[in-house]
Amino acid sequence: MADPSDDYEIAGELYSAEEIRLKVEELAKRINEDYADRAPLLLIGILKGAFIFLADLARLIEVPVQFDFMALSSYGSATKTSGVVRIRKDLDVEISGRHVLIVEDIIDTGLTLSYLQRNLFARGAASVEICALLNKRAANKVDVPIKYEGFSIPDDFVVGYGLDYAERYRNLPYIATLKK
Ligand code: 5GP
């Protein structure tokens, strides 16, 4: 079977493992301060891309915290978003009255997160904030309030640190751009 990822290779490193580590530390510090009196915090990881970011971030969170996961439809193997959001795996817990922090790998158009934030509010969450490691601000089509943003990046397709292209590259310890 032809693998679409065979047509691409790593073009260059955008952020090193060390740069990412420092950024995650910075984000965790702010989260610890902001949620000191709003615990337990519920971290919702968006699968699959956020799994590495969430694992690193979680180990630096010092307030009482619980975890759940959602899977939403996104790119598949192509590099263009459809704008259609579908919940492929829903939460296991009730979030009514809870303080929720969505942990996402990357915001592109913002359509996914904008939908999700509204959806979680509608379930009665006390607060719903967003923590995203990467944001392609120039590509945002809707205004998503990202309380905790790691890096603002150009509108290029990136992989690594949880992010894939056709399910490859998720395990790279750094974030890289791809070329044909
Ligand atoms: P949005 O709804 O903001 O357009 O799309 C967000 C989702 O698209 C992300 O969770 C991610 O799955 C995917 N995505 C957007 N840009 C990139 C990218 O540069 N690399 C990878 N691997 N996925 C991306």
PDB file of C-alpha atoms and ligand atoms in Angstrom:
ATOM      1  CA  MET A   1       0.000   0.000   0.000  1.00  0.00           C
ATOM      2  CA  ALA A   2       1.349   3.440  -0.908  1.00  0.00           C
ATOM      3  CA  ASP A   3       2.233   5.478   2.166  1.00  0.00           C
ATOM      4  CA  PRO A   4       1.633   9.221   1.566  1.00  0.00           C
ATOM      5  CA  SER A   5       4.315  10.070   4.110  1.00  0.00           C
ATOM      6  CA  ASP A   6       6.933   8.553   1.754  1.00  0.00           C
ATOM      7  CA  ASP A   7       6.701  11.737  -0.387  1.00  0.00           C
ATOM      8  CA  TYR A   8       7.824  13.966   2.463  1.00  0.00           C
ATOM      9  CA  GLU A   9      10.867  14.362   4.656  1.00  0.00           C
ATOM     10  CA  ILE A  10      11.902  16.553   7.566  1.00  0.00           C
ATOM     11  CA  ALA A  11      12.904  20.000   6.272  1.00  0.00           C
ATOM     12  CA  GLY A  12      14.322  21.436   9.480  1.00  0.00           C
ATOM     13  CA  GLU A  13      13.932  21.839  13.196  1.00  0.00           C
ATOM     14  CA  LEU A  14      11.546  24.584  14.287  1.00  0.00           C
ATOM     15  CA  TYR A  15      11.834  24.114  18.070  1.00  0.00           C
ATOM     16  CA  SER A  16      14.360  21.923  19.844  1.00  0.00           C
ATOM     17  CA  ALA A  17      13.494  19.565  22.693  1.00  0.00           C
ATOM     18  CA  GLU A  18      15.135  22.039  25.076  1.00  0.00           C
ATOM     19  CA  GLU A  19      13.152  25.024  23.777  1.00  0.00           C
ATOM     20  CA  ILE A  20       9.957  23.005  24.149  1.00  0.00           C
ATOM     21  CA  ARG A  21      10.903  21.935  27.692  1.00  0.00           C
ATOM     22  CA  LEU A  22      11.412  25.551  28.771  1.00  0.00           C
ATOM     23  CA  LYS A  23       8.124  26.624  27.191  1.00  0.00           C
ATOM     24  CA  VAL A  24       6.184  23.806  28.864  1.00  0.00           C
ATOM     25  CA  GLU A  25       7.717  24.825  32.214  1.00  0.00           C
ATOM     26  CA  GLU A  26       6.587  28.406  31.656  1.00  0.00           C
ATOM     27  CA  LEU A  27       3.022  27.327  30.829  1.00  0.00           C
ATOM     28  CA  ALA A  28       2.839  24.975  33.828  1.00  0.00           C
ATOM     29  CA  LYS A  29       3.989  27.735  36.159  1.00  0.00           C
ATOM     30  CA  ARG A  30       1.162  30.015  35.000  1.00  0.00           C
ATOM     31  CA  ILE A  31      -1.388  27.206  35.265  1.00  0.00           C
ATOM     32  CA  ASN A  32      -0.237  26.376  38.810  1.00  0.00           C
ATOM     33  CA  GLU A  33      -0.688  30.005  39.830  1.00  0.00           C
ATOM     34  CA  ASP A  34      -4.050  30.476  38.109  1.00  0.00           C
ATOM     35  CA  TYR A  35      -5.652  27.258  39.392  1.00  0.00           C
ATOM     36  CA  ALA A  36      -4.308  27.318  42.961  1.00  0.00           C
ATOM     37  CA  ASP A  37      -7.799  28.098  44.276  1.00  0.00           C
ATOM     38  CA  ARG A  38      -9.824  26.327  41.558  1.00  0.00           C
ATOM     39  CA  ALA A  39      -8.747  22.718  42.103  1.00  0.00           C
ATOM     40  CA  PRO A  40      -9.272  19.994  41.221  1.00  0.00           C
ATOM     41  CA  LEU A  41      -8.559  21.011  37.687  1.00  0.00           C
ATOM     42  CA  LEU A  42      -9.730  18.743  34.860  1.00  0.00           C
ATOM     43  CA  LEU A  43      -7.217  18.531  32.020  1.00  0.00           C
ATOM     44  CA  ILE A  44      -8.767  17.338  28.771  1.00  0.00           C
ATOM     45  CA  GLY A  45      -6.200  16.052  26.295  1.00  0.00           C
ATOM     46  CA  ILE A  46      -7.146  16.076  22.626  1.00  0.00           C
ATOM     47  CA  LEU A  47      -6.026  12.839  20.988  1.00  0.00           C
ATOM     48  CA  LYS A  48      -3.859  11.921  19.461  1.00  0.00           C
ATOM     49  CA  GLY A  49      -1.619  14.933  18.887  1.00  0.00           C
ATOM     50  CA  ALA A  50      -1.595  16.329  22.429  1.00  0.00           C
ATOM     51  CA  PHE A  51      -0.460  13.136  24.174  1.00  0.00           C
ATOM     52  CA  ILE A  52       3.215  14.061  24.540  1.00  0.00           C
ATOM     53  CA  PHE A  53       2.579  17.714  25.394  1.00  0.00           C
ATOM     54  CA  LEU A  54      -0.010  16.671  27.979  1.00  0.00           C
ATOM     55  CA  ALA A  55       2.323  14.099  29.537  1.00  0.00           C
ATOM     56  CA  ASP A  56       5.109  16.660  29.940  1.00  0.00           C
ATOM     57  CA  LEU A  57       2.801  19.427  31.130  1.00  0.00           C
ATOM     58  CA  ALA A  58       0.981  17.144  33.582  1.00  0.00           C
ATOM     59  CA  ARG A  59       4.174  16.250  35.415  1.00  0.00           C
ATOM     60  CA  LEU A  60       4.780  19.918  36.174  1.00  0.00           C
ATOM     61  CA  ILE A  61       1.269  20.632  37.465  1.00  0.00           C
ATOM     62  CA  GLU A  62       1.286  20.984  41.237  1.00  0.00           C
ATOM     63  CA  VAL A  63      -2.410  21.609  41.922  1.00  0.00           C
ATOM     64  CA  PRO A  64      -4.754  18.602  42.306  1.00  0.00           C
ATOM     65  CA  VAL A  65      -5.583  17.491  38.782  1.00  0.00           C
ATOM     66  CA  GLN A  66      -7.651  14.878  36.967  1.00  0.00           C
ATOM     67  CA  PHE A  67      -7.506  13.770  33.337  1.00  0.00           C
ATOM     68  CA  ASP A  68      -9.828  12.878  30.529  1.00  0.00           C
ATOM     69  CA  PHE A  69      -9.459  12.626  26.771  1.00  0.00           C
ATOM     70  CA  MET A  70     -11.389  13.419  23.626  1.00  0.00           C
ATOM     71  CA  ALA A  71     -10.739  12.529  20.014  1.00  0.00           C
ATOM     72  CA  LEU A  72     -12.055  14.885  17.345  1.00  0.00           C
ATOM     73  CA  SER A  73     -12.006  14.542  13.589  1.00  0.00           C
ATOM     74  CA  SER A  74      -9.152  16.473  12.019  1.00  0.00           C
ATOM     75  CA  TYR A  75      -6.740  16.206   9.114  1.00  0.00           C
ATOM     76  CA  GLY A  76      -6.531  12.475   8.419  1.00  0.00           C
ATOM     77  CA  SER A  77      -3.665  12.055   5.999  1.00  0.00           C
ATOM     78  CA  ALA A  78      -4.054  15.275   4.043  1.00  0.00           C
ATOM     79  CA  THR A  79      -2.751  18.673   5.117  1.00  0.00           C
ATOM     80  CA  LYS A  80      -5.966  20.680   4.761  1.00  0.00           C
ATOM     81  CA  THR A  81      -8.706  20.960   7.365  1.00  0.00           C
ATOM     82  CA  SER A  82     -12.325  20.341   6.379  1.00  0.00           C
ATOM     83  CA  GLY A  83     -13.789  22.544   9.085  1.00  0.00           C
ATOM     84  CA  VAL A  84     -16.176  19.747  10.012  1.00  0.00           C
ATOM     85  CA  VAL A  85     -15.830  18.707  13.652  1.00  0.00           C
ATOM     86  CA  ARG A  86     -16.892  15.260  14.732  1.00  0.00           C
ATOM     87  CA  ILE A  87     -16.461  13.765  18.219  1.00  0.00           C
ATOM     88  CA  ARG A  88     -14.847  10.352  17.727  1.00  0.00           C
ATOM     89  CA  LYS A  89     -14.261   9.734  21.424  1.00  0.00           C
ATOM     90  CA  ASP A  90     -16.192  11.624  24.069  1.00  0.00           C
ATOM     91  CA  LEU A  91     -15.365  12.341  27.715  1.00  0.00           C
ATOM     92  CA  ASP A  92     -15.818   9.623  30.333  1.00  0.00           C
ATOM     93  CA  VAL A  93     -16.697  12.076  33.126  1.00  0.00           C
ATOM     94  CA  GLU A  94     -19.388  14.674  33.767  1.00  0.00           C
ATOM     95  CA  ILE A  95     -17.979  18.191  33.664  1.00  0.00           C
ATOM     96  CA  SER A  96     -20.855  20.149  35.145  1.00  0.00           C
ATOM     97  CA  GLY A  97     -19.446  22.691  37.618  1.00  0.00           C
ATOM     98  CA  ARG A  98     -15.837  21.680  36.815  1.00  0.00           C
ATOM     99  CA  HIS A  99     -12.901  23.884  35.906  1.00  0.00           C
ATOM    100  CA  VAL A 100     -11.722  22.510  32.590  1.00  0.00           C
ATOM    101  CA  LEU A 101      -8.496  23.129  30.698  1.00  0.00           C
ATOM    102  CA  ILE A 102      -8.352  21.811  27.141  1.00  0.00           C
ATOM    103  CA  VAL A 103      -4.824  20.735  26.170  1.00  0.00           C
ATOM    104  CA  GLU A 104      -4.266  20.841  22.415  1.00  0.00           C
ATOM    105  CA  ASP A 105      -1.191  20.428  20.250  1.00  0.00           C
ATOM    106  CA  ILE A 106      -1.859  23.038  17.583  1.00  0.00           C
ATOM    107  CA  ILE A 107      -4.462  25.585  16.512  1.00  0.00           C
ATOM    108  CA  ASP A 108      -4.771  26.144  12.774  1.00  0.00           C
ATOM    109  CA  THR A 109      -8.138  27.539  11.622  1.00  0.00           C
ATOM    110  CA  GLY A 110      -9.339  27.405  15.234  1.00  0.00           C
ATOM    111  CA  LEU A 111     -12.585  25.729  14.129  1.00  0.00           C
ATOM    112  CA  THR A 112     -12.016  22.582  16.192  1.00  0.00           C
ATOM    113  CA  LEU A 113     -11.323  24.374  19.444  1.00  0.00           C
ATOM    114  CA  SER A 114     -13.968  27.011  18.967  1.00  0.00           C
ATOM    115  CA  TYR A 115     -16.552  24.246  18.562  1.00  0.00           C
ATOM    116  CA  LEU A 116     -15.172  22.295  21.515  1.00  0.00           C
ATOM    117  CA  GLN A 117     -15.105  25.232  23.883  1.00  0.00           C
ATOM    118  CA  ARG A 118     -18.777  25.990  23.143  1.00  0.00           C
ATOM    119  CA  ASN A 119     -19.657  22.318  23.479  1.00  0.00           C
ATOM    120  CA  LEU A 120     -18.011  22.020  26.925  1.00  0.00           C
ATOM    121  CA  PHE A 121     -19.627  25.220  28.173  1.00  0.00           C
ATOM    122  CA  ALA A 122     -22.999  23.851  27.094  1.00  0.00           C
ATOM    123  CA  ARG A 123     -22.380  20.840  29.370  1.00  0.00           C
ATOM    124  CA  GLY A 124     -22.236  23.212  32.336  1.00  0.00           C
ATOM    125  CA  ALA A 125     -18.495  23.505  33.000  1.00  0.00           C
ATOM    126  CA  ALA A 126     -17.648  26.267  35.481  1.00  0.00           C
ATOM    127  CA  SER A 127     -14.805  27.439  33.236  1.00  0.00           C
ATOM    128  CA  VAL A 128     -13.266  26.237  29.968  1.00  0.00           C
ATOM    129  CA  GLU A 129      -9.817  27.527  29.060  1.00  0.00           C
ATOM    130  CA  ILE A 130      -7.451  26.470  26.286  1.00  0.00           C
ATOM    131  CA  CYS A 131      -3.777  25.561  26.468  1.00  0.00           C
ATOM    132  CA  ALA A 132      -2.213  25.064  23.031  1.00  0.00           C
ATOM    133  CA  LEU A 133       1.462  24.483  22.406  1.00  0.00           C
ATOM    134  CA  LEU A 134       1.400  25.928  18.879  1.00  0.00           C
ATOM    135  CA  ASN A 135      -0.830  28.503  17.188  1.00  0.00           C
ATOM    136  CA  LYS A 136      -0.794  29.389  13.479  1.00  0.00           C
ATOM    137  CA  ARG A 137      -2.238  32.821  14.098  1.00  0.00           C
ATOM    138  CA  ALA A 138      -2.230  33.838  10.413  1.00  0.00           C
ATOM    139  CA  ALA A 139      -4.388  30.803   9.593  1.00  0.00           C
ATOM    140  CA  ASN A 140      -7.008  31.387  12.320  1.00  0.00           C
ATOM    141  CA  LYS A 141     -10.475  31.736  10.790  1.00  0.00           C
ATOM    142  CA  VAL A 142     -12.269  32.250  14.075  1.00  0.00           C
ATOM    143  CA  ASP A 143     -11.153  34.105  17.135  1.00  0.00           C
ATOM    144  CA  VAL A 144     -10.280  31.463  19.745  1.00  0.00           C
ATOM    145  CA  PRO A 145      -9.295  32.801  23.154  1.00  0.00           C
ATOM    146  CA  ILE A 146      -6.159  30.791  23.948  1.00  0.00           C
ATOM    147  CA  LYS A 147      -5.259  31.524  27.537  1.00  0.00           C
ATOM    148  CA  TYR A 148      -2.032  29.509  27.485  1.00  0.00           C
ATOM    149  CA  GLU A 149      -0.207  29.655  24.154  1.00  0.00           C
ATOM    150  CA  GLY A 150       3.231  28.109  23.698  1.00  0.00           C
ATOM    151  CA  PHE A 151       4.568  29.337  20.357  1.00  0.00           C
ATOM    152  CA  SER A 152       2.994  31.387  17.586  1.00  0.00           C
ATOM    153  CA  ILE A 153       4.217  29.750  14.356  1.00  0.00           C
ATOM    154  CA  PRO A 154       4.026  30.462  10.605  1.00  0.00           C
ATOM    155  CA  ASP A 155       1.405  28.728   8.495  1.00  0.00           C
ATOM    156  CA  ASP A 156       3.593  25.702   7.630  1.00  0.00           C
ATOM    157  CA  PHE A 157       2.796  22.064   8.265  1.00  0.00           C
ATOM    158  CA  VAL A 158       4.712  20.814  11.293  1.00  0.00           C
ATOM    159  CA  VAL A 159       5.345  17.402  12.848  1.00  0.00           C
ATOM    160  CA  GLY A 160       6.940  15.944  15.956  1.00  0.00           C
ATOM    161  CA  TYR A 161       6.306  16.126  19.716  1.00  0.00           C
ATOM    162  CA  GLY A 162       2.973  14.346  19.207  1.00  0.00           C
ATOM    163  CA  LEU A 163       2.111  15.803  15.793  1.00  0.00           C
ATOM    164  CA  ASP A 164       1.983  13.484  12.788  1.00  0.00           C
ATOM    165  CA  TYR A 165       1.909  13.380   9.066  1.00  0.00           C
ATOM    166  CA  ALA A 166       0.005  10.246   8.010  1.00  0.00           C
ATOM    167  CA  GLU A 167       0.675   8.845  11.515  1.00  0.00           C
ATOM    168  CA  ARG A 168       4.451   9.279  11.233  1.00  0.00           C
ATOM    169  CA  TYR A 169       6.828  11.485  13.233  1.00  0.00           C
ATOM    170  CA  ARG A 170       4.758  11.729  16.441  1.00  0.00           C
ATOM    171  CA  ASN A 171       7.696  10.477  18.501  1.00  0.00           C
ATOM    172  CA  LEU A 172      10.229  13.101  17.369  1.00  0.00           C
ATOM    173  CA  PRO A 173      11.402  14.909  20.522  1.00  0.00           C
ATOM    174  CA  TYR A 174      11.484  18.232  18.610  1.00  0.00           C
ATOM    175  CA  ILE A 175       9.085  20.089  16.279  1.00  0.00           C
ATOM    176  CA  ALA A 176       9.997  20.136  12.593  1.00  0.00           C
ATOM    177  CA  THR A 177       8.706  21.315   9.235  1.00  0.00           C
ATOM    178  CA  LEU A 178       8.229  18.921   6.324  1.00  0.00           C
ATOM    179  CA  LYS A 179       9.251  19.207   2.675  1.00  0.00           C
ATOM    180  CA  LYS A 180       8.286  17.219  -0.409  1.00  0.00           C
TER     181      LYS A 180
HETATM  182  P1  5GP B   1      -8.107  23.559  13.272  1.00  0.00           P
HETATM  183  O1  5GP B   1      -9.520  23.167  13.585  1.00  0.00           O
HETATM  184  O2  5GP B   1      -7.573  24.592  14.238  1.00  0.00           O
HETATM  185  O3  5GP B   1      -7.977  24.009  11.843  1.00  0.00           O
HETATM  186  O4  5GP B   1      -7.248  22.244  13.301  1.00  0.00           O
HETATM  187  C1  5GP B   1      -6.589  21.796  14.415  1.00  0.00           C
HETATM  188  C2  5GP B   1      -6.092  20.374  14.184  1.00  0.00           C
HETATM  189  O5  5GP B   1      -5.542  20.247  12.860  1.00  0.00           O
HETATM  190  C3  5GP B   1      -4.954  20.013  15.121  1.00  0.00           C
HETATM  191  O6  5GP B   1      -5.422  19.424  16.298  1.00  0.00           O
HETATM  192  C4  5GP B   1      -4.142  19.049  14.288  1.00  0.00           C
HETATM  193  O7  5GP B   1      -4.679  17.758  14.422  1.00  0.00           O
HETATM  194  C5  5GP B   1      -4.351  19.502  12.867  1.00  0.00           C
HETATM  195  N1  5GP B   1      -3.241  20.340  12.387  1.00  0.00           N
HETATM  196  C6  5GP B   1      -3.300  21.660  12.078  1.00  0.00           C
HETATM  197  N2  5GP B   1      -2.113  22.117  11.658  1.00  0.00           N
HETATM  198  C7  5GP B   1      -1.266  21.061  11.711  1.00  0.00           C
HETATM  199  C8  5GP B   1       0.137  20.901  11.413  1.00  0.00           C
HETATM  200  O8  5GP B   1       0.867  21.816  11.016  1.00  0.00           O
HETATM  201  N3  5GP B   1       0.647  19.651  11.634  1.00  0.00           N
HETATM  202  C9  5GP B   1      -0.091  18.612  12.060  1.00  0.00           C
HETATM  203  N4  5GP B   1       0.532  17.450  12.222  1.00  0.00           N
HETATM  204  N5  5GP B   1      -1.412  18.726  12.347  1.00  0.00           N
HETATM  205  C10 5GP B   1      -1.981  19.938  12.178  1.00  0.00           C
END
